[in-house]
């Protein structure tokens, strides 16, 4: 029972490099979310998706792009990584009016 | 403006005592939901409890209960009979509809330490 799976778990990037974080869920959830977590700031919503092919901006979308080509996958892209994007990234999914949000284990990203 | 406020950055509680973690929120959506999550030092996000805005009764899940005061826009988490394993970060979150879609946002969290 996989739930929400994030890859990679850890990554070190150089400033200016690009990368993609992949989130996959096997619960047939409509909604998927990408958050970043920084010390003292809780989880901040980057982008989210309400269904295949539909995405929306969250609280801190700048510097990130997303795509949801398949219902089970939600990709988070960093086109030109900056040290300010060093963070822990969490993916989550839920039903549209669900009373539970399921989280992945997190991805630790360091930009040097 | 902060949509979700958790005014207690850090809390201490004696083992076996009850503790209340505060959460206030701000929304104009009449149909919203409130969540509490626990994040231990290992980093995973653990769902604790959910309250819908139209739910008549306060939610309870084992030792967790949610003190929902709708008029005050308050959704405090009460943990009864604290255990050492309750030491963790606790996050309040809200699902609300903005423009066309629901989104879920989190508060800054409260760090709880349980003292033996």
PDB file of C-alpha atoms in Angstrom:
ATOM      1  CA  UNK A   1       0.000   0.000   0.000  1.00  0.00           C
ATOM      2  CA  UNK A   2       2.192   2.833  -1.327  1.00  0.00           C
ATOM      3  CA  UNK A   3      -0.002   5.900  -0.642  1.00  0.00           C
ATOM      4  CA  UNK A   4       1.946   9.025  -1.651  1.00  0.00           C
ATOM      5  CA  UNK A   5       5.481   8.512  -2.937  1.00  0.00           C
ATOM      6  CA  UNK A   6       8.012  11.256  -3.582  1.00  0.00           C
ATOM      7  CA  UNK A   7      11.229  10.983  -5.553  1.00  0.00           C
ATOM      8  CA  UNK A   8      13.994  11.822  -4.998  1.00  0.00           C
ATOM      9  CA  UNK A   9      14.268  11.838  -1.190  1.00  0.00           C
ATOM     10  CA  UNK A  10      17.456  13.890  -1.134  1.00  0.00           C
ATOM     11  CA  UNK A  11      19.138  16.107  -3.705  1.00  0.00           C
ATOM     12  CA  UNK A  12      21.897  18.676  -3.784  1.00  0.00           C
ATOM     13  CA  UNK A  13      21.778  21.177  -6.616  1.00  0.00           C
ATOM     14  CA  UNK A  14      24.057  23.937  -7.746  1.00  0.00           C
ATOM     15  CA  UNK A  15      22.599  27.391  -8.208  1.00  0.00           C
ATOM     16  CA  UNK A  16      21.077  27.679 -11.662  1.00  0.00           C
ATOM     17  CA  UNK A  17      20.523  23.963 -12.200  1.00  0.00           C
ATOM     18  CA  UNK A  18      17.101  22.590 -12.898  1.00  0.00           C
ATOM     19  CA  UNK A  19      15.357  19.577 -11.460  1.00  0.00           C
ATOM     20  CA  UNK A  20      11.972  17.913 -11.140  1.00  0.00           C
ATOM     21  CA  UNK A  21      10.402  16.371  -8.068  1.00  0.00           C
ATOM     22  CA  UNK A  22       7.932  13.603  -8.778  1.00  0.00           C
ATOM     23  CA  UNK A  23       4.919  12.791  -6.646  1.00  0.00           C
ATOM     24  CA  UNK A  24       2.819   9.704  -7.256  1.00  0.00           C
ATOM     25  CA  UNK A  25      -0.348   8.597  -5.469  1.00  0.00           C
ATOM     26  CA  UNK A  26      -2.293   5.382  -5.839  1.00  0.00           C
ATOM     27  CA  UNK A  27      -5.517   6.411  -4.095  1.00  0.00           C
ATOM     28  CA  UNK A  28      -7.271   7.931  -7.125  1.00  0.00           C
ATOM     29  CA  UNK A  29      -7.344  11.339  -5.433  1.00  0.00           C
ATOM     30  CA  UNK A  30      -8.427  14.353  -7.424  1.00  0.00           C
ATOM     31  CA  UNK A  31      -6.433  16.872  -5.416  1.00  0.00           C
ATOM     32  CA  UNK A  32      -2.664  16.992  -5.155  1.00  0.00           C
ATOM     33  CA  UNK A  33      -0.489  19.600  -3.444  1.00  0.00           C
ATOM     34  CA  UNK A  34       3.116  20.663  -3.194  1.00  0.00           C
ATOM     35  CA  UNK A  35       4.310  22.349   0.025  1.00  0.00           C
ATOM     36  CA  UNK A  36       7.653  23.554   1.230  1.00  0.00           C
ATOM     37  CA  UNK A  37       8.628  23.518   4.882  1.00  0.00           C
ATOM     38  CA  UNK A  38      11.145  25.935   6.340  1.00  0.00           C
ATOM     39  CA  UNK A  39      12.036  26.343  10.026  1.00  0.00           C
ATOM     40  CA  UNK A  40       9.488  28.404  11.922  1.00  0.00           C
ATOM     41  CA  UNK A  41       7.203  28.830   8.933  1.00  0.00           C
ATOM     42  CA  UNK A  42       5.152  25.679   8.854  1.00  0.00           C
ATOM     43  CA  UNK A  43       4.147  24.294   5.489  1.00  0.00           C
ATOM     44  CA  UNK A  44       3.549  26.773   2.704  1.00  0.00           C
ATOM     45  CA  UNK A  45       1.544  25.839  -0.348  1.00  0.00           C
ATOM     46  CA  UNK A  46       3.474  26.192  -3.606  1.00  0.00           C
ATOM     47  CA  UNK A  47       1.057  24.899  -6.233  1.00  0.00           C
ATOM     48  CA  UNK A  48      -1.821  22.489  -6.249  1.00  0.00           C
ATOM     49  CA  UNK A  49      -3.947  20.571  -8.703  1.00  0.00           C
ATOM     50  CA  UNK A  50      -7.631  19.754  -8.664  1.00  0.00           C
ATOM     51  CA  UNK A  51      -7.503  17.194 -11.427  1.00  0.00           C
ATOM     52  CA  UNK A  52      -5.638  15.977 -14.453  1.00  0.00           C
ATOM     53  CA  UNK A  53      -4.475  18.917 -16.526  1.00  0.00           C
ATOM     54  CA  UNK A  54      -5.527  21.567 -13.963  1.00  0.00           C
ATOM     55  CA  UNK A  55      -3.148  23.410 -11.672  1.00  0.00           C
ATOM     56  CA  UNK A  56      -3.361  26.503  -9.499  1.00  0.00           C
ATOM     57  CA  UNK A  57      -0.958  28.760  -7.630  1.00  0.00           C
ATOM     58  CA  UNK A  58      -0.617  28.566  -3.900  1.00  0.00           C
ATOM     59  CA  UNK A  59       0.993  30.920  -1.409  1.00  0.00           C
ATOM     60  CA  UNK A  60       4.578  30.815  -2.713  1.00  0.00           C
ATOM     61  CA  UNK A  61       4.541  29.825  -6.405  1.00  0.00           C
ATOM     62  CA  UNK A  62       7.411  31.952  -7.718  1.00  0.00           C
ATOM     63  CA  UNK A  63      10.365  29.995  -9.065  1.00  0.00           C
ATOM     64  CA  UNK A  64       8.376  26.772  -9.445  1.00  0.00           C
ATOM     65  CA  UNK A  65       6.318  25.162 -12.176  1.00  0.00           C
ATOM     66  CA  UNK A  66       4.047  22.138 -11.992  1.00  0.00           C
ATOM     67  CA  UNK A  67       2.336  19.706 -14.297  1.00  0.00           C
ATOM     68  CA  UNK A  68      -0.330  17.066 -13.858  1.00  0.00           C
ATOM     69  CA  UNK A  69      -0.490  15.098 -17.062  1.00  0.00           C
ATOM     70  CA  UNK A  70      -1.774  11.972 -15.334  1.00  0.00           C
ATOM     71  CA  UNK A  71      -4.152  11.849 -12.385  1.00  0.00           C
ATOM     72  CA  UNK A  72      -1.742   9.878 -10.255  1.00  0.00           C
ATOM     73  CA  UNK A  73       1.310  12.081 -10.817  1.00  0.00           C
ATOM     74  CA  UNK A  74       2.114  15.669  -9.863  1.00  0.00           C
ATOM     75  CA  UNK A  75       5.482  17.096 -10.889  1.00  0.00           C
ATOM     76  CA  UNK A  76       7.213  20.074  -9.303  1.00  0.00           C
ATOM     77  CA  UNK A  77       9.895  21.751 -11.388  1.00  0.00           C
ATOM     78  CA  UNK A  78      12.647  24.182 -10.483  1.00  0.00           C
ATOM     79  CA  UNK A  79      13.896  25.751 -13.705  1.00  0.00           C
ATOM     80  CA  UNK A  80      16.828  27.657 -12.203  1.00  0.00           C
ATOM     81  CA  UNK A  81      17.447  26.684  -8.606  1.00  0.00           C
ATOM     82  CA  UNK A  82      18.350  29.350  -6.044  1.00  0.00           C
ATOM     83  CA  UNK A  83      19.715  28.939  -2.498  1.00  0.00           C
ATOM     84  CA  UNK A  84      16.390  30.327  -1.206  1.00  0.00           C
ATOM     85  CA  UNK A  85      14.760  27.155  -2.517  1.00  0.00           C
ATOM     86  CA  UNK A  86      16.698  25.013  -0.052  1.00  0.00           C
ATOM     87  CA  UNK A  87      13.880  23.380   1.854  1.00  0.00           C
ATOM     88  CA  UNK A  88      11.971  20.224   2.600  1.00  0.00           C
ATOM     89  CA  UNK A  89       9.271  19.613   0.019  1.00  0.00           C
ATOM     90  CA  UNK A  90       6.134  17.670   0.801  1.00  0.00           C
ATOM     91  CA  UNK A  91       3.625  16.320  -1.640  1.00  0.00           C
ATOM     92  CA  UNK A  92       0.103  15.502  -0.504  1.00  0.00           C
ATOM     93  CA  UNK A  93      -3.156  14.272  -1.976  1.00  0.00           C
ATOM     94  CA  UNK A  94      -6.826  14.103  -1.030  1.00  0.00           C
ATOM     95  CA  UNK A  95     -10.346  13.720  -2.341  1.00  0.00           C
ATOM     96  CA  UNK A  96     -12.008  16.984  -3.294  1.00  0.00           C
ATOM     97  CA  UNK A  97     -13.891  17.356   0.004  1.00  0.00           C
ATOM     98  CA  UNK A  98     -11.839  14.855   1.892  1.00  0.00           C
ATOM     99  CA  UNK A  99     -11.405  14.910   5.629  1.00  0.00           C
ATOM    100  CA  UNK A 100      -7.849  13.605   5.407  1.00  0.00           C
ATOM    101  CA  UNK A 101      -4.849  14.793   3.459  1.00  0.00           C
ATOM    102  CA  UNK A 102      -2.239  12.141   2.821  1.00  0.00           C
ATOM    103  CA  UNK A 103       1.387  13.158   2.784  1.00  0.00           C
ATOM    104  CA  UNK A 104       4.520  11.791   1.226  1.00  0.00           C
ATOM    105  CA  UNK A 105       7.659  11.381   3.290  1.00  0.00           C
ATOM    106  CA  UNK A 106       9.251  14.591   2.080  1.00  0.00           C
ATOM    107  CA  UNK A 107      12.131  15.495  -0.213  1.00  0.00           C
ATOM    108  CA  UNK A 108      15.180  17.288   1.170  1.00  0.00           C
ATOM    109  CA  UNK A 109      16.589  19.737  -1.372  1.00  0.00           C
ATOM    110  CA  UNK A 110      19.765  21.750  -0.858  1.00  0.00           C
ATOM    111  CA  UNK A 111      20.831  24.406  -3.346  1.00  0.00           C
ATOM    112  CA  UNK A 112      24.455  25.499  -3.025  1.00  0.00           C
TER     113      UNK A 112
ATOM    114  CA  UNK B   1      -2.635  38.671   6.709  1.00  0.00           C
ATOM    115  CA  UNK B   2      -2.189  35.294   8.314  1.00  0.00           C
ATOM    116  CA  UNK B   3      -5.037  32.955   7.536  1.00  0.00           C
ATOM    117  CA  UNK B   4      -4.104  30.553  10.292  1.00  0.00           C
ATOM    118  CA  UNK B   5      -2.552  31.655  13.550  1.00  0.00           C
ATOM    119  CA  UNK B   6      -0.908  29.442  16.123  1.00  0.00           C
ATOM    120  CA  UNK B   7       0.221  31.797  18.856  1.00  0.00           C
ATOM    121  CA  UNK B   8       2.203  29.281  20.902  1.00  0.00           C
ATOM    122  CA  UNK B   9       5.570  28.604  19.277  1.00  0.00           C
ATOM    123  CA  UNK B  10       6.483  26.220  22.083  1.00  0.00           C
ATOM    124  CA  UNK B  11       4.588  24.449  24.844  1.00  0.00           C
ATOM    125  CA  UNK B  12       5.542  22.188  27.730  1.00  0.00           C
ATOM    126  CA  UNK B  13       3.255  19.725  29.463  1.00  0.00           C
ATOM    127  CA  UNK B  14       3.766  17.213  32.241  1.00  0.00           C
ATOM    128  CA  UNK B  15       3.277  13.597  31.297  1.00  0.00           C
ATOM    129  CA  UNK B  16      -0.316  12.413  31.920  1.00  0.00           C
ATOM    130  CA  UNK B  17      -1.639  15.971  31.984  1.00  0.00           C
ATOM    131  CA  UNK B  18      -3.944  17.490  29.350  1.00  0.00           C
ATOM    132  CA  UNK B  19      -2.767  20.251  27.022  1.00  0.00           C
ATOM    133  CA  UNK B  20      -4.521  22.641  24.653  1.00  0.00           C
ATOM    134  CA  UNK B  21      -2.875  23.894  21.469  1.00  0.00           C
ATOM    135  CA  UNK B  22      -4.423  27.045  20.071  1.00  0.00           C
ATOM    136  CA  UNK B  23      -5.461  27.698  16.490  1.00  0.00           C
ATOM    137  CA  UNK B  24      -7.421  30.597  15.059  1.00  0.00           C
ATOM    138  CA  UNK B  25      -8.317  31.006  11.417  1.00  0.00           C
ATOM    139  CA  UNK B  26      -9.770  33.498   9.023  1.00  0.00           C
ATOM    140  CA  UNK B  27     -11.989  32.670   6.056  1.00  0.00           C
ATOM    141  CA  UNK B  28     -15.045  33.989   4.274  1.00  0.00           C
ATOM    142  CA  UNK B  29     -15.922  30.561   2.866  1.00  0.00           C
ATOM    143  CA  UNK B  30     -18.964  29.190   4.723  1.00  0.00           C
ATOM    144  CA  UNK B  31     -17.985  25.590   3.951  1.00  0.00           C
ATOM    145  CA  UNK B  32     -14.493  24.912   5.186  1.00  0.00           C
ATOM    146  CA  UNK B  33     -12.601  22.199   7.003  1.00  0.00           C
ATOM    147  CA  UNK B  34     -10.032  22.222   9.752  1.00  0.00           C
ATOM    148  CA  UNK B  35      -7.260  19.683  10.311  1.00  0.00           C
ATOM    149  CA  UNK B  36      -4.593  18.984  12.876  1.00  0.00           C
ATOM    150  CA  UNK B  37      -1.373  17.206  11.981  1.00  0.00           C
ATOM    151  CA  UNK B  38       1.513  15.972  14.107  1.00  0.00           C
ATOM    152  CA  UNK B  39       5.097  16.004  12.890  1.00  0.00           C
ATOM    153  CA  UNK B  40       7.558  14.110  15.085  1.00  0.00           C
ATOM    154  CA  UNK B  41      11.288  14.622  14.787  1.00  0.00           C
ATOM    155  CA  UNK B  42      11.409  11.905  12.140  1.00  0.00           C
ATOM    156  CA  UNK B  43       9.622  14.314   9.805  1.00  0.00           C
ATOM    157  CA  UNK B  44       6.498  12.517   8.647  1.00  0.00           C
ATOM    158  CA  UNK B  45       3.126  14.255   8.725  1.00  0.00           C
ATOM    159  CA  UNK B  46       0.581  12.335  10.784  1.00  0.00           C
ATOM    160  CA  UNK B  47      -3.121  13.145  10.519  1.00  0.00           C
ATOM    161  CA  UNK B  48      -4.821  13.572  13.892  1.00  0.00           C
ATOM    162  CA  UNK B  49      -8.298  15.002  13.539  1.00  0.00           C
ATOM    163  CA  UNK B  50     -10.717  16.821  11.226  1.00  0.00           C
ATOM    164  CA  UNK B  51     -13.632  19.198  11.798  1.00  0.00           C
ATOM    165  CA  UNK B  52     -16.007  20.365   9.092  1.00  0.00           C
ATOM    166  CA  UNK B  53     -17.510  23.829   9.422  1.00  0.00           C
ATOM    167  CA  UNK B  54     -21.034  22.418   9.426  1.00  0.00           C
ATOM    168  CA  UNK B  55     -20.326  19.619  11.888  1.00  0.00           C
ATOM    169  CA  UNK B  56     -22.582  20.071  14.887  1.00  0.00           C
ATOM    170  CA  UNK B  57     -20.369  18.283  17.371  1.00  0.00           C
ATOM    171  CA  UNK B  58     -16.721  18.718  18.206  1.00  0.00           C
ATOM    172  CA  UNK B  59     -14.542  16.061  16.609  1.00  0.00           C
ATOM    173  CA  UNK B  60     -12.831  13.464  18.782  1.00  0.00           C
ATOM    174  CA  UNK B  61     -10.269  10.779  17.952  1.00  0.00           C
ATOM    175  CA  UNK B  62      -9.023   8.811  20.922  1.00  0.00           C
ATOM    176  CA  UNK B  63      -7.015  11.158  23.138  1.00  0.00           C
ATOM    177  CA  UNK B  64      -7.444  14.028  20.676  1.00  0.00           C
ATOM    178  CA  UNK B  65     -10.411  16.371  20.624  1.00  0.00           C
ATOM    179  CA  UNK B  66     -11.027  19.565  18.749  1.00  0.00           C
ATOM    180  CA  UNK B  67     -12.584  22.461  20.620  1.00  0.00           C
ATOM    181  CA  UNK B  68     -14.401  24.140  17.732  1.00  0.00           C
ATOM    182  CA  UNK B  69     -15.766  27.615  18.439  1.00  0.00           C
ATOM    183  CA  UNK B  70     -17.116  28.745  15.101  1.00  0.00           C
ATOM    184  CA  UNK B  71     -18.105  32.275  16.071  1.00  0.00           C
ATOM    185  CA  UNK B  72     -14.622  32.908  17.437  1.00  0.00           C
ATOM    186  CA  UNK B  73     -13.001  31.163  14.456  1.00  0.00           C
ATOM    187  CA  UNK B  74     -11.101  28.986  16.843  1.00  0.00           C
ATOM    188  CA  UNK B  75     -10.175  25.311  16.520  1.00  0.00           C
ATOM    189  CA  UNK B  76      -8.023  24.323  19.454  1.00  0.00           C
ATOM    190  CA  UNK B  77      -6.579  20.827  19.781  1.00  0.00           C
ATOM    191  CA  UNK B  78      -6.883  19.175  23.167  1.00  0.00           C
ATOM    192  CA  UNK B  79      -4.622  16.252  23.968  1.00  0.00           C
ATOM    193  CA  UNK B  80      -5.637  14.358  27.072  1.00  0.00           C
ATOM    194  CA  UNK B  81      -3.294  12.261  29.209  1.00  0.00           C
ATOM    195  CA  UNK B  82      -0.106  13.386  27.456  1.00  0.00           C
ATOM    196  CA  UNK B  83       2.514  10.782  26.652  1.00  0.00           C
ATOM    197  CA  UNK B  84       6.223  11.160  25.962  1.00  0.00           C
ATOM    198  CA  UNK B  85       5.520  10.174  22.346  1.00  0.00           C
ATOM    199  CA  UNK B  86       3.335  13.259  21.956  1.00  0.00           C
ATOM    200  CA  UNK B  87       6.446  15.442  21.840  1.00  0.00           C
ATOM    201  CA  UNK B  88       6.364  16.841  18.307  1.00  0.00           C
ATOM    202  CA  UNK B  89       5.394  19.799  16.132  1.00  0.00           C
ATOM    203  CA  UNK B  90       1.655  20.265  15.715  1.00  0.00           C
ATOM    204  CA  UNK B  91       0.131  22.017  12.748  1.00  0.00           C
ATOM    205  CA  UNK B  92      -3.353  23.406  12.292  1.00  0.00           C
ATOM    206  CA  UNK B  93      -4.600  23.534   8.694  1.00  0.00           C
ATOM    207  CA  UNK B  94      -7.662  24.805   6.881  1.00  0.00           C
ATOM    208  CA  UNK B  95      -9.355  23.833   3.636  1.00  0.00           C
ATOM    209  CA  UNK B  96     -11.248  26.703   2.053  1.00  0.00           C
ATOM    210  CA  UNK B  97     -12.543  27.579  -1.381  1.00  0.00           C
ATOM    211  CA  UNK B  98     -10.851  30.509  -3.022  1.00  0.00           C
ATOM    212  CA  UNK B  99     -12.018  31.469  -6.505  1.00  0.00           C
ATOM    213  CA  UNK B 100     -12.915  28.125  -8.103  1.00  0.00           C
ATOM    214  CA  UNK B 101     -10.905  25.623  -6.131  1.00  0.00           C
ATOM    215  CA  UNK B 102     -10.432  24.343  -2.618  1.00  0.00           C
ATOM    216  CA  UNK B 103      -6.972  24.684  -1.183  1.00  0.00           C
ATOM    217  CA  UNK B 104      -5.402  23.637   2.089  1.00  0.00           C
ATOM    218  CA  UNK B 105      -3.060  25.928   3.992  1.00  0.00           C
ATOM    219  CA  UNK B 106      -1.178  25.418   7.228  1.00  0.00           C
ATOM    220  CA  UNK B 107      -0.325  27.461  10.270  1.00  0.00           C
ATOM    221  CA  UNK B 108       3.256  27.949  11.530  1.00  0.00           C
ATOM    222  CA  UNK B 109       2.971  25.184  14.094  1.00  0.00           C
ATOM    223  CA  UNK B 110       3.440  24.660  17.822  1.00  0.00           C
ATOM    224  CA  UNK B 111       6.273  22.642  19.292  1.00  0.00           C
ATOM    225  CA  UNK B 112       5.059  20.469  22.165  1.00  0.00           C
ATOM    226  CA  UNK B 113       7.432  18.940  24.675  1.00  0.00           C
ATOM    227  CA  UNK B 114       6.145  16.376  27.161  1.00  0.00           C
ATOM    228  CA  UNK B 115       8.107  16.285  30.417  1.00  0.00           C
ATOM    229  CA  UNK B 116       8.390  13.010  32.360  1.00  0.00           C
TER     230      UNK B 116
END
